[in-house]
């Protein structure tokens, strides 16, 4: 049973920074992709960034250059450093881990609120 717990959300002014953390527990296949998604009120959940166990990363165009995803495999933790935050970054941010082993495996955290406002 895999569990993901996000932390680090909060209220920040435009232009500010936040660092999100996601601590994983349970049995996670070594070849996997960990990532962050977000969902604003009335909007669909969208990809923010991913980090594969092979080191490859992807970013949504809207956050590229401002956000950085990283992971510590020993701690089973993935991070999202968010800089130059904008009001449109306001959303619930969800941690995710997925892999394929004869079928798709997909696990989600409960989310952490990020609010960017003056």
CSV table of N, CA, C and O in Angstrom, one decimal:
chain,number,residue,atom,x,y,z
A,1,UNK,N,0.8,-1.2,0.0
A,1,UNK,CA,0.0,0.0,0.0
A,1,UNK,C,0.9,1.2,0.0
A,1,UNK,O,1.7,1.4,0.9
A,2,UNK,N,0.7,2.1,-1.0
A,2,UNK,CA,1.5,3.3,-1.1
A,2,UNK,C,0.7,4.5,-0.6
A,2,UNK,O,-0.5,4.7,-0.9
A,3,UNK,N,1.4,5.3,0.2
A,3,UNK,CA,0.8,6.6,0.6
A,3,UNK,C,1.8,7.7,0.3
A,3,UNK,O,3.0,7.6,0.4
A,4,UNK,N,1.2,8.8,-0.1
A,4,UNK,CA,1.9,10.1,-0.4
A,4,UNK,C,1.3,11.2,0.4
A,4,UNK,O,0.1,11.4,0.5
A,5,UNK,N,2.2,11.9,1.1
A,5,UNK,CA,1.8,13.0,2.0
A,5,UNK,C,2.5,14.3,1.6
A,5,UNK,O,3.7,14.4,1.7
A,6,UNK,N,1.7,15.3,1.1
A,6,UNK,CA,2.3,16.6,0.7
A,6,UNK,C,2.4,17.5,1.9
A,6,UNK,O,1.6,17.4,2.8
A,7,UNK,N,3.3,18.5,1.8
A,7,UNK,CA,3.4,19.5,2.8
A,7,UNK,C,4.1,20.7,2.2
A,7,UNK,O,4.7,20.6,1.1
A,8,UNK,N,4.0,21.9,2.8
A,8,UNK,CA,4.7,23.0,2.4
A,8,UNK,C,3.8,24.1,1.7
A,8,UNK,O,4.3,25.2,1.4
A,9,UNK,N,2.6,23.8,1.5
A,9,UNK,CA,1.7,24.8,0.9
A,9,UNK,C,1.4,25.9,1.9
A,9,UNK,O,1.7,25.9,3.1
A,10,UNK,N,0.8,27.0,1.3
A,10,UNK,CA,0.4,28.1,2.2
A,10,UNK,C,0.1,29.3,1.3
A,10,UNK,O,-0.1,29.2,0.1
A,11,UNK,N,0.1,30.5,2.0
A,11,UNK,CA,-0.2,31.7,1.4
A,11,UNK,C,1.1,32.5,1.1
A,11,UNK,O,1.9,32.6,2.0
A,12,UNK,N,1.2,33.0,-0.1
A,12,UNK,CA,2.4,33.7,-0.5
A,12,UNK,C,2.0,34.8,-1.4
A,12,UNK,O,1.1,34.7,-2.2
A,13,UNK,N,2.8,35.9,-1.4
A,13,UNK,CA,2.6,37.0,-2.3
A,13,UNK,C,3.1,36.8,-3.7
A,13,UNK,O,4.0,36.0,-3.8
A,14,UNK,N,2.5,37.4,-4.7
A,14,UNK,CA,3.1,37.3,-6.0
A,14,UNK,C,4.5,37.6,-6.0
A,14,UNK,O,5.0,38.6,-5.4
A,15,UNK,N,5.3,36.8,-6.8
A,15,UNK,CA,6.7,37.0,-6.8
A,15,UNK,C,7.5,36.2,-5.8
A,15,UNK,O,8.7,36.1,-5.8
A,16,UNK,N,6.7,35.7,-4.8
A,16,UNK,CA,7.3,34.9,-3.7
A,16,UNK,C,7.6,33.5,-4.1
A,16,UNK,O,7.4,33.0,-5.2
A,17,UNK,N,8.1,32.7,-3.1
A,17,UNK,CA,8.5,31.3,-3.3
A,17,UNK,C,7.9,30.4,-2.3
A,17,UNK,O,7.7,30.8,-1.2
A,18,UNK,N,7.7,29.2,-2.7
A,18,UNK,CA,7.4,28.1,-1.8
A,18,UNK,C,8.1,26.8,-2.2
A,18,UNK,O,8.4,26.6,-3.4
A,19,UNK,N,8.3,25.9,-1.3
A,19,UNK,CA,8.9,24.6,-1.5
A,19,UNK,C,7.9,23.6,-1.0
A,19,UNK,O,7.7,23.4,0.2
A,20,UNK,N,7.4,22.8,-1.9
A,20,UNK,CA,6.5,21.7,-1.6
A,20,UNK,C,7.3,20.4,-1.4
A,20,UNK,O,8.3,20.2,-2.1
A,21,UNK,N,6.9,19.6,-0.5
A,21,UNK,CA,7.5,18.3,-0.3
A,21,UNK,C,6.4,17.2,-0.3
A,21,UNK,O,5.3,17.4,0.0
A,22,UNK,N,6.8,16.0,-0.8
A,22,UNK,CA,5.9,14.9,-0.8
A,22,UNK,C,6.7,13.6,-0.3
A,22,UNK,O,7.6,13.2,-1.0
A,23,UNK,N,6.3,13.1,0.8
A,23,UNK,CA,7.0,11.9,1.4
A,23,UNK,C,6.1,10.7,1.1
A,23,UNK,O,4.9,10.6,1.3
A,24,UNK,N,6.8,9.7,0.5
A,24,UNK,CA,6.1,8.5,0.1
A,24,UNK,C,6.5,7.4,1.0
A,24,UNK,O,7.5,7.3,1.6
A,25,UNK,N,5.5,6.5,1.2
A,25,UNK,CA,5.8,5.3,2.0
A,25,UNK,C,5.1,4.1,1.3
A,25,UNK,O,4.3,4.2,0.4
A,26,UNK,N,5.6,2.9,1.6
A,26,UNK,CA,5.0,1.7,1.0
A,26,UNK,C,6.0,1.2,-0.1
A,26,UNK,O,7.1,1.6,-0.2
A,27,UNK,N,5.5,0.2,-0.8
A,27,UNK,CA,6.3,-0.4,-1.9
A,27,UNK,C,6.1,0.3,-3.2
A,27,UNK,O,5.0,0.2,-3.8
A,28,UNK,N,7.2,0.9,-3.6
A,28,UNK,CA,7.2,1.7,-4.9
A,28,UNK,C,8.2,1.0,-5.8
A,28,UNK,O,9.4,0.9,-5.4
A,29,UNK,N,7.8,0.7,-7.0
A,29,UNK,CA,8.6,0.1,-7.9
A,29,UNK,C,9.8,1.0,-8.3
A,29,UNK,O,9.5,2.2,-8.4
A,30,UNK,N,11.0,0.5,-8.4
A,30,UNK,CA,12.2,1.3,-8.6
A,30,UNK,C,12.2,2.2,-9.9
A,30,UNK,O,12.7,3.2,-9.9
A,31,UNK,N,11.5,1.7,-10.9
A,31,UNK,CA,11.4,2.4,-12.1
A,31,UNK,C,10.0,3.1,-12.1
A,31,UNK,O,9.0,2.4,-12.3
A,32,UNK,N,10.1,4.4,-11.9
A,32,UNK,CA,8.8,5.1,-11.7
A,32,UNK,C,8.9,6.5,-12.2
A,32,UNK,O,10.0,7.0,-12.5
A,33,UNK,N,7.8,7.2,-12.2
A,33,UNK,CA,7.8,8.6,-12.4
A,33,UNK,C,7.0,9.3,-11.2
A,33,UNK,O,5.9,8.9,-10.9
A,34,UNK,N,7.7,10.2,-10.6
A,34,UNK,CA,7.0,11.0,-9.6
A,34,UNK,C,6.7,12.4,-10.1
A,34,UNK,O,7.5,12.9,-10.9
A,35,UNK,N,5.6,13.0,-9.7
A,35,UNK,CA,5.3,14.3,-10.2
A,35,UNK,C,4.4,15.1,-9.4
A,35,UNK,O,3.9,14.6,-8.4
A,36,UNK,N,4.1,16.3,-9.8
A,36,UNK,CA,3.2,17.2,-9.2
A,36,UNK,C,2.2,17.6,-10.2
A,36,UNK,O,2.5,17.9,-11.4
A,37,UNK,N,0.9,17.6,-9.8
A,37,UNK,CA,-0.2,18.1,-10.5
A,37,UNK,C,-0.9,19.2,-9.7
A,37,UNK,O,-0.7,19.3,-8.5
A,38,UNK,N,-1.7,20.0,-10.3
A,38,UNK,CA,-2.5,20.9,-9.6
A,38,UNK,C,-3.9,21.1,-10.2
A,38,UNK,O,-4.1,20.8,-11.3
A,39,UNK,N,-4.8,21.6,-9.3
A,39,UNK,CA,-6.2,21.8,-9.7
A,39,UNK,C,-6.7,23.0,-9.1
A,39,UNK,O,-6.8,23.1,-7.8
A,40,UNK,N,-7.1,24.0,-9.9
A,40,UNK,CA,-7.7,25.2,-9.4
A,40,UNK,C,-9.2,25.0,-9.4
A,40,UNK,O,-9.7,24.2,-10.1
A,41,UNK,N,-9.9,25.8,-8.6
A,41,UNK,CA,-11.4,25.7,-8.6
A,41,UNK,C,-12.0,25.8,-9.9
A,41,UNK,O,-11.7,26.7,-10.7
A,42,UNK,N,-12.9,24.8,-10.3
A,42,UNK,CA,-13.6,24.9,-11.5
A,42,UNK,C,-12.7,24.4,-12.7
A,42,UNK,O,-13.2,24.5,-13.9
A,43,UNK,N,-11.5,24.0,-12.5
A,43,UNK,CA,-10.6,23.7,-13.6
A,43,UNK,C,-10.3,22.2,-13.5
A,43,UNK,O,-10.4,21.5,-12.5
A,44,UNK,N,-9.8,21.6,-14.6
A,44,UNK,CA,-9.3,20.3,-14.6
A,44,UNK,C,-7.9,20.2,-14.0
A,44,UNK,O,-7.1,21.1,-14.0
A,45,UNK,N,-7.6,19.0,-13.4
A,45,UNK,CA,-6.3,18.8,-12.9
A,45,UNK,C,-5.3,18.8,-14.0
A,45,UNK,O,-5.5,18.2,-15.1
A,46,UNK,N,-4.2,19.4,-13.8
A,46,UNK,CA,-3.2,19.6,-14.9
A,46,UNK,C,-1.8,19.2,-14.4
A,46,UNK,O,-1.5,19.3,-13.2
A,47,UNK,N,-1.0,18.7,-15.3
A,47,UNK,CA,0.4,18.4,-15.0
A,47,UNK,C,1.2,19.6,-14.7
A,47,UNK,O,1.0,20.7,-15.4
A,48,UNK,N,2.0,19.6,-13.7
A,48,UNK,CA,2.9,20.7,-13.3
A,48,UNK,C,4.3,20.3,-13.7
A,48,UNK,O,5.0,21.0,-14.5
A,49,UNK,N,4.8,19.1,-13.2
A,49,UNK,CA,6.2,18.7,-13.4
A,49,UNK,C,6.3,17.2,-13.1
A,49,UNK,O,5.5,16.7,-12.2
A,50,UNK,N,7.2,16.5,-13.8
A,50,UNK,CA,7.4,15.1,-13.5
A,50,UNK,C,8.9,14.9,-13.4
A,50,UNK,O,9.7,15.6,-14.0
A,51,UNK,N,9.3,13.8,-12.7
A,51,UNK,CA,10.7,13.4,-12.5
A,51,UNK,C,10.8,11.9,-12.5
A,51,UNK,O,10.3,11.3,-11.6
A,52,UNK,N,11.3,11.4,-13.6
A,52,UNK,CA,11.5,9.9,-13.7
A,52,UNK,C,12.7,9.4,-12.9
A,52,UNK,O,13.6,10.1,-12.6
A,53,UNK,N,12.6,8.1,-12.6
A,53,UNK,CA,13.8,7.5,-11.9
A,53,UNK,C,15.0,7.5,-12.8
A,53,UNK,O,16.1,7.3,-12.3
A,54,UNK,N,14.8,7.7,-14.1
A,54,UNK,CA,16.0,7.8,-15.0
A,54,UNK,C,16.6,9.2,-15.0
A,54,UNK,O,17.5,9.5,-15.8
A,55,UNK,N,16.0,10.1,-14.3
A,55,UNK,CA,16.5,11.5,-14.2
A,55,UNK,C,15.8,12.5,-15.1
A,55,UNK,O,16.0,13.7,-15.0
A,56,UNK,N,15.0,12.0,-16.0
A,56,UNK,CA,14.3,12.9,-17.0
A,56,UNK,C,13.2,13.7,-16.3
A,56,UNK,O,12.5,13.2,-15.5
A,57,UNK,N,13.1,14.9,-16.6
A,57,UNK,CA,12.1,15.8,-16.1
A,57,UNK,C,11.3,16.4,-17.2
A,57,UNK,O,11.7,16.6,-18.3
A,58,UNK,N,10.0,16.7,-16.8
A,58,UNK,CA,9.2,17.5,-17.7
A,58,UNK,C,8.5,18.6,-16.9
A,58,UNK,O,8.3,18.4,-15.7
A,59,UNK,N,8.1,19.6,-17.6
A,59,UNK,CA,7.4,20.8,-17.0
A,59,UNK,C,6.3,21.3,-17.9
A,59,UNK,O,6.4,21.2,-19.1
A,60,UNK,N,5.3,21.7,-17.3
A,60,UNK,CA,4.2,22.4,-18.0
A,60,UNK,C,4.8,23.8,-18.5
A,60,UNK,O,5.7,24.4,-17.8
A,61,UNK,N,4.4,24.2,-19.7
A,61,UNK,CA,5.0,25.4,-20.2
A,61,UNK,C,4.8,26.6,-19.3
A,61,UNK,O,5.6,27.5,-19.3
A,62,UNK,N,3.7,26.6,-18.6
A,62,UNK,CA,3.3,27.7,-17.7
A,62,UNK,C,4.2,27.9,-16.5
A,62,UNK,O,4.3,29.0,-15.9
A,63,UNK,N,5.0,26.8,-16.2
A,63,UNK,CA,5.8,26.9,-15.0
A,63,UNK,C,7.3,26.8,-15.3
A,63,UNK,O,8.2,27.0,-14.5
A,64,UNK,N,7.6,26.4,-16.6
A,64,UNK,CA,9.0,26.2,-17.0
A,64,UNK,C,9.8,27.5,-16.7
A,64,UNK,O,9.4,28.6,-17.0
A,65,UNK,N,11.0,27.3,-16.1
A,65,UNK,CA,11.8,28.4,-15.7
A,65,UNK,C,11.5,29.0,-14.4
A,65,UNK,O,12.4,29.8,-13.9
A,66,UNK,N,10.4,28.7,-13.8
A,66,UNK,CA,10.1,29.2,-12.5
A,66,UNK,C,10.0,28.1,-11.4
A,66,UNK,O,10.4,28.3,-10.3
A,67,UNK,N,9.6,26.9,-11.8
A,67,UNK,CA,9.5,25.7,-10.9
A,67,UNK,C,10.6,24.7,-11.2
A,67,UNK,O,11.1,24.6,-12.3
A,68,UNK,N,11.1,24.0,-10.1
A,68,UNK,CA,12.1,23.0,-10.3
A,68,UNK,C,11.6,21.8,-9.5
A,68,UNK,O,11.4,21.9,-8.3
A,69,UNK,N,11.6,20.6,-10.1
A,69,UNK,CA,11.3,19.4,-9.4
A,69,UNK,C,12.5,18.6,-9.1
A,69,UNK,O,13.5,18.6,-9.9
A,70,UNK,N,12.6,18.0,-8.0
A,70,UNK,CA,13.7,17.2,-7.6
A,70,UNK,C,13.2,16.0,-6.7
A,70,UNK,O,12.1,16.1,-6.3
A,71,UNK,N,14.1,15.1,-6.5
A,71,UNK,CA,13.7,13.9,-5.7
A,71,UNK,C,14.9,13.4,-5.0
A,71,UNK,O,16.0,13.5,-5.4
A,72,UNK,N,14.6,12.8,-3.8
A,72,UNK,CA,15.6,12.1,-3.0
A,72,UNK,C,15.1,10.7,-2.8
A,72,UNK,O,14.2,10.4,-2.0
A,73,UNK,N,15.7,9.8,-3.6
A,73,UNK,CA,15.2,8.4,-3.6
A,73,UNK,C,15.4,7.7,-2.2
A,73,UNK,O,14.6,6.9,-1.9
A,74,UNK,N,16.5,8.1,-1.5
A,74,UNK,CA,16.7,7.5,-0.2
A,74,UNK,C,15.6,7.8,0.8
A,74,UNK,O,15.3,7.0,1.6
A,75,UNK,N,15.1,9.1,0.6
A,75,UNK,CA,14.0,9.5,1.5
A,75,UNK,C,12.7,9.3,0.9
A,75,UNK,O,11.7,9.6,1.6
A,76,UNK,N,12.6,8.7,-0.3
A,76,UNK,CA,11.3,8.6,-1.0
A,76,UNK,C,10.5,9.8,-1.0
A,76,UNK,O,9.3,9.8,-0.7
A,77,UNK,N,11.2,10.9,-1.3
A,77,UNK,CA,10.6,12.2,-1.3
A,77,UNK,C,10.8,13.0,-2.6
A,77,UNK,O,11.9,12.9,-3.1
A,78,UNK,N,9.8,13.7,-3.0
A,78,UNK,CA,9.9,14.5,-4.2
A,78,UNK,C,9.5,15.9,-3.8
A,78,UNK,O,8.7,16.1,-2.9
A,79,UNK,N,10.2,16.9,-4.4
A,79,UNK,CA,10.1,18.3,-4.0
A,79,UNK,C,9.7,19.1,-5.2
A,79,UNK,O,9.9,18.7,-6.4
A,80,UNK,N,9.0,20.2,-5.0
A,80,UNK,CA,8.8,21.2,-6.0
A,80,UNK,C,9.1,22.6,-5.5
A,80,UNK,O,8.4,23.1,-4.6
A,81,UNK,N,10.2,23.1,-6.0
A,81,UNK,CA,10.6,24.5,-5.7
A,81,UNK,C,9.9,25.4,-6.6
A,81,UNK,O,10.0,25.4,-7.8
A,82,UNK,N,9.1,26.3,-6.1
A,82,UNK,CA,8.3,27.3,-6.8
A,82,UNK,C,8.7,28.7,-6.6
A,82,UNK,O,8.6,29.2,-5.5
A,83,UNK,N,9.2,29.3,-7.6
A,83,UNK,CA,9.7,30.7,-7.6
A,83,UNK,C,8.9,31.6,-8.5
A,83,UNK,O,8.2,31.1,-9.4
A,84,UNK,N,9.0,32.9,-8.2
A,84,UNK,CA,8.3,33.9,-9.0
A,84,UNK,C,6.8,33.5,-9.2
A,84,UNK,O,6.2,33.5,-10.3
A,85,UNK,N,6.2,33.2,-8.1
A,85,UNK,CA,4.8,32.7,-8.1
A,85,UNK,C,3.8,33.8,-8.6
A,85,UNK,O,4.0,35.0,-8.3
A,86,UNK,N,2.8,33.4,-9.3
A,86,UNK,CA,1.8,34.2,-9.8
A,86,UNK,C,0.4,33.8,-9.3
A,86,UNK,O,0.2,32.7,-8.9
A,87,UNK,N,-0.5,34.8,-9.3
A,87,UNK,CA,-1.9,34.4,-8.8
A,87,UNK,C,-2.5,33.2,-9.5
A,87,UNK,O,-3.2,32.4,-8.9
A,88,UNK,N,-2.1,33.0,-10.8
A,88,UNK,CA,-2.7,31.9,-11.5
A,88,UNK,C,-2.1,30.5,-11.1
A,88,UNK,O,-2.5,29.5,-11.6
A,89,UNK,N,-1.1,30.6,-10.3
A,89,UNK,CA,-0.5,29.3,-9.7
A,89,UNK,C,-1.4,28.8,-8.5
A,89,UNK,O,-1.1,27.7,-8.0
A,90,UNK,N,-2.3,29.6,-8.1
A,90,UNK,CA,-3.2,29.2,-7.0
A,90,UNK,C,-3.9,28.0,-7.3
A,90,UNK,O,-4.6,27.9,-8.3
A,91,UNK,N,-3.8,27.0,-6.5
A,91,UNK,CA,-4.4,25.7,-6.7
A,91,UNK,C,-4.1,24.7,-5.6
A,91,UNK,O,-3.3,25.0,-4.7
A,92,UNK,N,-4.8,23.6,-5.6
A,92,UNK,CA,-4.4,22.5,-4.7
A,92,UNK,C,-3.4,21.7,-5.5
A,92,UNK,O,-3.6,21.3,-6.7
A,93,UNK,N,-2.2,21.5,-4.9
A,93,UNK,CA,-1.1,20.7,-5.6
A,93,UNK,C,-1.1,19.3,-5.0
A,93,UNK,O,-1.1,19.1,-3.8
A,94,UNK,N,-1.1,18.4,-6.0
A,94,UNK,CA,-1.1,16.9,-5.7
A,94,UNK,C,0.2,16.2,-6.1
A,94,UNK,O,0.7,16.5,-7.2
A,95,UNK,N,0.6,15.4,-5.2
A,95,UNK,CA,1.8,14.5,-5.5
A,95,UNK,C,1.3,13.2,-6.1
A,95,UNK,O,0.2,12.7,-5.8
A,96,UNK,N,2.1,12.7,-7.0
A,96,UNK,CA,1.8,11.5,-7.8
A,96,UNK,C,3.0,10.6,-8.0
A,96,UNK,O,4.1,11.1,-8.2
A,97,UNK,N,2.8,9.3,-8.0
A,97,UNK,CA,3.8,8.4,-8.4
A,97,UNK,C,3.1,7.3,-9.3
A,97,UNK,O,2.0,6.9,-9.0
A,98,UNK,N,3.8,6.9,-10.3
A,98,UNK,CA,3.2,6.0,-11.2
A,98,UNK,C,4.3,5.1,-11.8
A,98,UNK,O,5.4,5.5,-11.9
A,99,UNK,N,3.9,3.9,-12.2
A,99,UNK,CA,4.8,3.0,-12.9
A,99,UNK,C,3.9,1.9,-13.6
A,99,UNK,O,2.7,1.8,-13.5
A,100,UNK,N,4.6,1.2,-14.5
A,100,UNK,CA,4.0,0.1,-15.2
A,100,UNK,C,4.6,-1.2,-14.9
A,100,UNK,O,5.8,-1.3,-15.1
A,101,UNK,N,3.8,-2.2,-14.5
A,101,UNK,CA,4.3,-3.5,-14.2
A,101,UNK,C,3.2,-4.5,-14.5
A,101,UNK,O,2.4,-4.8,-13.6
A,102,UNK,N,3.1,-4.8,-15.8
A,102,UNK,CA,2.0,-5.6,-16.3
A,102,UNK,C,0.7,-4.8,-16.4
A,102,UNK,O,-0.2,-5.2,-17.2
A,103,UNK,N,0.6,-3.8,-15.6
A,103,UNK,CA,-0.5,-2.9,-15.6
A,103,UNK,C,-0.1,-1.6,-15.1
A,103,UNK,O,1.0,-1.5,-14.5
A,104,UNK,N,-0.9,-0.5,-15.2
A,104,UNK,CA,-0.6,0.8,-14.7
A,104,UNK,C,-0.8,0.9,-13.2
A,104,UNK,O,-1.9,0.4,-12.7
A,105,UNK,N,0.1,1.5,-12.5
A,105,UNK,CA,-0.1,1.8,-11.1
A,105,UNK,C,0.0,3.3,-10.9
A,105,UNK,O,0.8,4.0,-11.5
A,106,UNK,N,-1.0,3.9,-10.2
A,106,UNK,CA,-1.1,5.3,-10.0
A,106,UNK,C,-1.5,5.6,-8.6
A,106,UNK,O,-2.6,5.1,-8.2
A,107,UNK,N,-0.8,6.4,-7.9
A,107,UNK,CA,-1.1,6.8,-6.5
A,107,UNK,C,-1.0,8.3,-6.4
A,107,UNK,O,-0.1,9.0,-6.9
A,108,UNK,N,-1.9,8.8,-5.5
A,108,UNK,CA,-2.0,10.2,-5.3
A,108,UNK,C,-2.1,10.6,-3.8
A,108,UNK,O,-2.6,9.9,-3.0
A,109,UNK,N,-1.5,11.8,-3.5
A,109,UNK,CA,-1.6,12.3,-2.2
A,109,UNK,C,-3.0,13.1,-2.1
A,109,UNK,O,-3.7,13.2,-3.1
A,110,UNK,N,-3.2,13.6,-1.0
A,110,UNK,CA,-4.5,14.3,-0.7
A,110,UNK,C,-4.4,15.8,-1.1
A,110,UNK,O,-5.4,16.5,-1.2
A,111,UNK,N,-3.2,16.3,-1.4
A,111,UNK,CA,-3.1,17.6,-1.8
A,111,UNK,C,-2.7,18.6,-0.8
A,111,UNK,O,-3.0,18.5,0.4
A,112,UNK,N,-2.1,19.7,-1.2
A,112,UNK,CA,-1.8,20.9,-0.3
A,112,UNK,C,-2.1,22.2,-1.0
A,112,UNK,O,-1.9,22.3,-2.2
A,113,UNK,N,-2.7,23.1,-0.3
A,113,UNK,CA,-3.2,24.3,-0.9
A,113,UNK,C,-2.1,25.3,-1.1
A,113,UNK,O,-1.3,25.6,-0.1
A,114,UNK,N,-2.0,25.9,-2.3
A,114,UNK,CA,-1.1,27.0,-2.5
A,114,UNK,C,-1.9,28.2,-3.0
A,114,UNK,O,-2.7,28.1,-3.9
A,115,UNK,N,-1.8,29.3,-2.3
A,115,UNK,CA,-2.6,30.5,-2.6
A,115,UNK,C,-1.6,31.6,-2.8
A,115,UNK,O,-0.8,31.9,-1.9
A,116,UNK,N,-1.6,32.2,-4.0
A,116,UNK,CA,-0.8,33.4,-4.3
A,116,UNK,C,-1.6,34.6,-4.4
A,116,UNK,O,-2.4,34.7,-5.4
A,117,UNK,N,-1.5,35.5,-3.5
A,117,UNK,CA,-2.3,36.7,-3.4
A,117,UNK,C,-1.7,37.8,-2.6
A,117,UNK,O,-0.9,37.5,-1.7
A,118,UNK,N,-2.0,39.0,-3.0
A,118,UNK,CA,-1.4,40.2,-2.3
A,118,UNK,C,-2.1,40.4,-1.0
A,118,UNK,O,-3.3,40.1,-0.8
